[in-house]
Each structure stands twice: as C-alpha cells, then as structure tokens.
Short mmCIF file of C-alpha atoms in Angstrom, two decimals:
data_model
loop_
_atom_site.label_atom_id
_atom_site.label_comp_id
_atom_site.label_asym_id
_atom_site.label_seq_id
_atom_site.Cartn_x
_atom_site.Cartn_y
_atom_site.Cartn_z
CA GLU A 41 -0.18 0.09 0.23
CA ILE A 42 1.04 3.17 -0.95
CA VAL A 43 0.49 5.27 2.56
CA LEU A 44 0.88 9.12 1.31
CA THR A 45 1.75 11.78 4.06
CA GLN A 46 0.98 15.08 3.95
CA SER A 47 2.33 17.97 5.56
CA PRO A 48 2.14 21.03 7.09
CA GLY A 49 -0.47 18.91 9.21
CA THR A 50 -1.84 22.76 9.62
CA LEU A 51 -1.51 25.85 6.67
CA SER A 52 -2.01 29.33 8.52
CA LEU A 53 -1.97 32.06 6.26
CA SER A 54 -3.61 35.25 5.43
CA PRO A 55 -5.29 36.20 1.87
CA GLY A 56 -3.67 37.41 -0.39
CA GLU A 57 -0.28 34.93 0.67
CA ARG A 58 0.82 32.02 -0.96
CA ALA A 59 0.73 28.97 0.31
CA THR A 60 2.96 25.70 -0.69
CA LEU A 61 1.65 22.39 0.15
CA SER A 62 3.41 19.38 0.02
CA CYS A 63 2.17 15.30 -0.68
CA ARG A 64 4.94 12.81 -0.62
CA ALA A 65 4.50 8.64 -0.67
CA SER A 66 5.76 5.80 0.38
CA GLN A 67 7.00 4.51 -2.64
CA SER A 68 7.20 6.55 -6.49
CA VAL A 69 3.55 7.20 -8.23
CA ASP A 70 2.55 7.54 -11.52
CA ASN A 71 2.97 11.36 -12.01
CA ARG A 72 -0.53 10.55 -14.91
CA TYR A 73 -2.49 9.17 -10.78
CA LEU A 74 -1.74 11.39 -8.18
CA ALA A 75 -4.83 14.30 -7.19
CA TRP A 76 -5.68 16.57 -5.35
CA TYR A 77 -9.22 17.19 -3.52
CA GLN A 78 -10.56 20.69 -1.52
CA GLN A 79 -13.34 20.11 1.16
CA LYS A 80 -14.60 22.60 2.75
CA PRO A 81 -17.45 21.96 6.04
CA GLY A 82 -19.52 19.65 5.47
CA GLN A 83 -19.25 18.84 1.38
CA PRO A 84 -18.40 16.28 -0.77
CA PRO A 85 -14.51 16.14 -1.33
CA ARG A 86 -13.98 18.54 -4.88
CA LEU A 87 -11.37 17.27 -7.35
CA LEU A 88 -8.29 20.46 -7.58
CA MET A 89 -6.01 18.98 -9.82
CA TYR A 90 -5.26 16.12 -11.59
CA GLY A 91 -2.55 13.76 -13.29
CA ALA A 92 -0.73 15.86 -11.07
CA SER A 93 -0.33 18.91 -12.89
CA ILE A 94 -3.61 19.53 -14.86
CA ARG A 95 -6.42 21.68 -13.16
CA ALA A 96 -9.81 20.25 -13.07
CA THR A 97 -12.72 21.90 -14.49
CA GLY A 98 -13.55 25.61 -13.22
CA ILE A 99 -10.21 25.24 -11.06
CA PRO A 100 -8.82 28.47 -11.66
CA ASP A 101 -5.69 28.98 -11.86
CA ARG A 102 -3.99 30.29 -8.92
CA PHE A 103 -4.31 26.41 -8.29
CA SER A 104 -0.63 24.86 -9.85
CA GLY A 105 0.61 21.28 -9.22
CA SER A 106 4.01 20.21 -9.39
CA GLY A 107 6.33 17.28 -8.15
CA SER A 108 6.74 13.60 -9.72
CA GLY A 109 8.16 10.12 -7.66
CA THR A 110 7.61 10.53 -4.87
CA ASP A 111 7.79 14.42 -4.11
CA PHE A 112 4.25 15.95 -4.98
CA THR A 113 2.96 20.09 -4.93
CA LEU A 114 -0.21 22.05 -4.43
CA THR A 115 0.42 25.85 -4.94
CA ILE A 116 -2.46 27.69 -4.66
CA SER A 117 -0.61 31.36 -5.72
CA ARG A 118 -3.01 33.89 -4.09
CA LEU A 119 -5.05 32.79 -1.51
CA GLU A 120 -8.60 34.25 -1.36
CA PRO A 121 -11.27 33.60 0.98
CA GLU A 122 -12.75 30.64 -0.06
CA ASP A 123 -9.61 28.71 -0.46
CA PHE A 124 -9.15 28.20 3.04
CA ALA A 125 -10.74 24.68 3.78
CA VAL A 126 -8.84 21.01 3.25
CA TYR A 127 -6.63 20.16 1.08
CA SER A 128 -6.53 16.17 0.43
CA CYS A 129 -3.68 13.92 -2.39
CA GLN A 130 -4.44 10.97 -3.92
CA GLN A 131 -2.83 8.33 -6.02
CA TYR A 132 -5.06 6.59 -7.52
CA GLY A 133 -2.89 4.23 -9.69
CA THR A 134 -3.16 1.37 -7.58
CA SER A 135 -4.27 -0.11 -5.07
CA PRO A 136 -5.95 0.54 -2.90
CA ARG A 137 -6.39 4.15 -4.15
CA THR A 138 -4.90 5.76 -0.76
CA PHE A 139 -5.48 9.63 0.51
CA GLY A 140 -3.31 11.44 2.60
CA GLN A 141 -4.36 12.38 5.43
CA GLY A 142 -5.29 16.60 4.35
CA THR A 143 -4.22 19.14 5.75
CA LYS A 144 -6.09 22.29 6.89
CA LEU A 145 -5.09 24.82 5.38
CA GLU A 146 -6.77 28.12 7.72
CA ILE A 147 -7.23 32.00 7.87
CA LYS A 148 -4.14 33.38 10.35
CA GLU B 80 -28.25 17.60 -12.76
CA VAL B 81 -24.64 15.37 -13.16
CA GLN B 82 -24.66 13.81 -9.15
CA LEU B 83 -24.73 10.98 -7.32
CA VAL B 84 -27.25 10.40 -3.77
CA GLU B 85 -26.52 8.29 -1.16
CA SER B 86 -29.05 6.89 1.27
CA GLY B 87 -28.96 3.83 3.97
CA GLY B 88 -27.14 5.81 6.94
CA GLY B 89 -28.04 5.45 10.11
CA LEU B 90 -27.90 4.02 13.97
CA VAL B 91 -26.60 0.81 13.98
CA GLN B 92 -25.23 -1.18 17.19
CA PRO B 93 -21.62 -3.47 16.59
CA GLY B 94 -21.75 -6.52 14.79
CA ARG B 95 -25.21 -5.20 12.57
CA SER B 96 -26.12 -4.98 9.22
CA LEU B 97 -26.33 -1.65 7.46
CA ARG B 98 -26.97 -1.35 3.56
CA LEU B 99 -26.02 1.86 1.72
CA SER B 100 -27.32 2.64 -1.58
CA CYS B 101 -25.76 5.54 -3.74
CA ALA B 102 -28.10 6.65 -7.51
CA ALA B 103 -26.64 8.03 -9.69
CA SER B 104 -28.01 10.51 -11.96
CA GLY B 105 -27.55 13.91 -14.88
CA PHE B 106 -25.60 10.51 -16.01
CA SER B 107 -25.26 6.82 -16.43
CA ILE B 108 -22.44 3.89 -14.00
CA GLY B 109 -22.42 1.71 -16.70
CA ASP B 110 -19.02 2.98 -18.37
CA SER B 111 -18.04 3.93 -15.02
CA ALA B 112 -15.68 2.20 -12.05
CA MET B 113 -17.32 3.01 -8.77
CA HIS B 114 -15.79 3.60 -4.94
CA TRP B 115 -16.78 4.26 -1.63
CA VAL B 116 -14.38 6.88 0.10
CA ARG B 117 -15.75 7.06 4.22
CA GLN B 118 -14.64 9.50 6.59
CA ALA B 119 -14.41 9.52 9.95
CA PRO B 120 -15.51 12.89 12.01
CA GLY B 121 -12.77 14.62 12.02
CA LYS B 122 -10.58 12.56 9.96
CA GLY B 123 -8.93 12.21 6.83
CA LEU B 124 -10.42 10.22 3.87
CA GLU B 125 -10.49 6.69 3.23
CA TRP B 126 -11.06 4.62 0.43
CA VAL B 127 -13.33 1.67 0.94
CA SER B 128 -14.32 -0.04 -2.46
CA ARG B 129 -14.46 0.18 -6.06
CA ILE B 130 -16.48 -2.36 -8.77
CA SER B 131 -15.47 -2.44 -12.47
CA TRP B 132 -17.84 -1.02 -14.94
CA ASN B 133 -18.34 -4.95 -15.21
CA SER B 134 -18.13 -6.09 -11.65
CA ALA B 135 -15.87 -7.94 -13.46
CA THR B 136 -13.00 -6.66 -10.83
CA ILE B 137 -14.29 -5.87 -6.83
CA VAL B 138 -11.28 -5.02 -4.35
CA TYR B 139 -11.72 -3.88 -0.50
CA ALA B 140 -9.43 -1.67 1.48
CA ASP B 141 -7.98 -4.64 4.22
CA SER B 142 -9.97 -2.52 7.69
CA VAL B 143 -13.59 -3.30 5.84
CA LYS B 144 -12.95 -7.07 3.62
CA GLY B 145 -14.92 -10.44 4.18
CA ARG B 146 -17.34 -7.65 6.18
CA PHE B 147 -18.57 -5.50 2.72
CA THR B 148 -19.44 -5.79 -0.41
CA ILE B 149 -19.49 -4.03 -2.61
CA SER B 150 -22.61 -4.63 -6.27
CA ARG B 151 -24.16 -2.35 -9.06
CA ASP B 152 -26.29 -2.55 -10.55
CA ASN B 153 -25.90 -0.17 -13.59
CA ALA B 154 -29.76 -0.85 -15.39
CA ARG B 155 -30.69 1.14 -12.14
CA ASN B 156 -27.70 3.87 -12.73
CA SER B 157 -26.82 1.91 -8.90
CA LEU B 158 -24.33 1.32 -6.65
CA PHE B 159 -24.25 -0.41 -2.83
CA LEU B 160 -22.56 -1.47 -0.56
CA GLN B 161 -23.87 -4.21 1.93
CA MET B 162 -21.96 -4.14 5.24
CA ASP B 163 -22.21 -6.61 7.51
CA GLY B 164 -20.45 -6.90 11.28
CA LEU B 165 -19.58 -3.82 11.96
CA ARG B 166 -17.16 -2.44 14.08
CA VAL B 167 -16.99 1.12 15.80
CA GLU B 168 -14.68 2.07 14.06
CA ASP B 169 -16.15 1.80 11.39
CA THR B 170 -18.71 5.10 12.15
CA ALA B 171 -18.02 7.41 9.15
CA LEU B 172 -19.64 9.51 6.80
CA TYR B 173 -20.02 7.43 3.81
CA TYR B 174 -19.10 8.65 0.36
CA CYS B 175 -20.00 6.61 -3.57
CA ALA B 176 -17.72 8.52 -6.28
CA ARG B 177 -17.45 8.06 -9.83
CA ARG B 178 -14.37 7.41 -11.57
CA ALA B 179 -14.32 7.48 -15.10
CA GLY B 180 -11.51 5.88 -17.31
CA GLU B 181 -8.43 6.00 -15.68
CA GLY B 182 -9.15 9.81 -14.00
CA PRO B 183 -9.77 10.38 -10.68
CA PHE B 184 -12.91 10.37 -8.78
CA ASP B 185 -14.69 13.24 -10.20
CA ILE B 186 -18.45 13.52 -8.60
CA TRP B 187 -19.18 12.71 -5.65
CA GLY B 188 -22.13 12.55 -3.40
CA GLN B 189 -23.11 14.48 -0.78
CA GLY B 190 -22.82 10.58 1.61
CA THR B 191 -24.34 8.53 3.90
CA MET B 192 -23.68 8.95 8.11
CA VAL B 193 -23.09 5.76 9.32
CA THR B 194 -22.47 5.52 13.33
CA VAL B 195 -22.06 1.98 15.00
CA SER B 196 -22.89 2.44 18.03
CA SER B 197 -24.22 0.29 21.48
#
C-alpha cells in the first residue's frame, strides 16, 4: 500500500499570500495518477488537480500542481477567502487508492 | 444535473448490518468504475472499495475485507455497499464516487452517515 503523508498538518496564512502544500509518497507514484481535492466543512471533496498538474474543470489558475516520483506539491499563488479549506492528495494508480491525511489551510 | 445521492445510513449496534445505496442522475454509471470512500468524524478520507464497470473486478480495503460487499446495478444506475459485522471503527460519513476511465474521482455524492454504537 502506498502511504501518502501530507505536510504541514495545518497551514495558517492570510488572504493574498502564497500557499505551498506537500504530499510525500512511501513509494513512487506515476504522475498520471496523483490528484488533489479540496474539502470545505459539510461538503464532499471537490476535485482540484489530476495527473499531478492538470487543473480540473472550473478550477482557477491560481492553483497549480507539480512534482514527480514521491514528492508532489500543490501551490495556491494568491489566497482568496474561499480557498481556506482542507486539501487532500490521492494516488489512484495502485490498489488500494490511498489518500493523504489532509492539510488544513486556515486564515491567520 | 449530474449527481450522486447516497442513502441508507443510520445508527446501528456493533455486529449488525446496513446496506448503503448510491443513486446516480444526470449521467450513466454504466461505463465507469465506482468507489466507496469514508471519512470518520474529524479525520481524513479513507478509500473503502471499488467495482469495475462490469462488476468483474472488485477490491476492498483490508479494514473491511470479508465484512463489506460492493455491488452495482447499471440498469438502475445505482451502486450499493452491504456492510455486515459493523464495528465502532466503521463510524463515518460514507461517500460514493465515480472514476471515469483512468482518471481521478470526479463526481462525489454528499455522503450518508453511519454510526456504530451500543
């Protein structure tokens, strides 16, 4: 099983700042099968990025993804108030399809 | 509108059973793999099970293997999860999700809450 470890657990930033979220895998992940999801309280996960760096439909370009192998990053260039949420990475190329434990992005 | 709607959750005693359903509307699940994912209160997402479009391939997380059974009815555009031998640690919000082709989980339901407690 591929274990995904996200850091930091909580990130406190202000609107307008840049956010950098990390997802580290216990073994190599094919770039084609790495996704990021955003989740707000009381809502299901929303697909943000897939294929490590491809934005899902309707996702603004302040969101970007990068990385390869075992290290992946989600970057939000300029935080908007609606971006404060929990972000989870997922690998969906190998069974079981594992998720990271999430990074909570909170307003400072 | 494209959506998945889960139902069947509730409060149940340890050792009992529940059957979750997931109804799709606005699209057909018939050509997609479908998954169940759960989220315990205040915790992260945990993948539970998947079923291929034709039910030929079924996989479970170790934590539910032998107790949960996933199934689908493409004619009814629905996905199911039979949960037997429920444990306190199965308490979670259960989501169904679609995986289209080789892509990510692109459509999620709102979830149905399962609480296992005596």
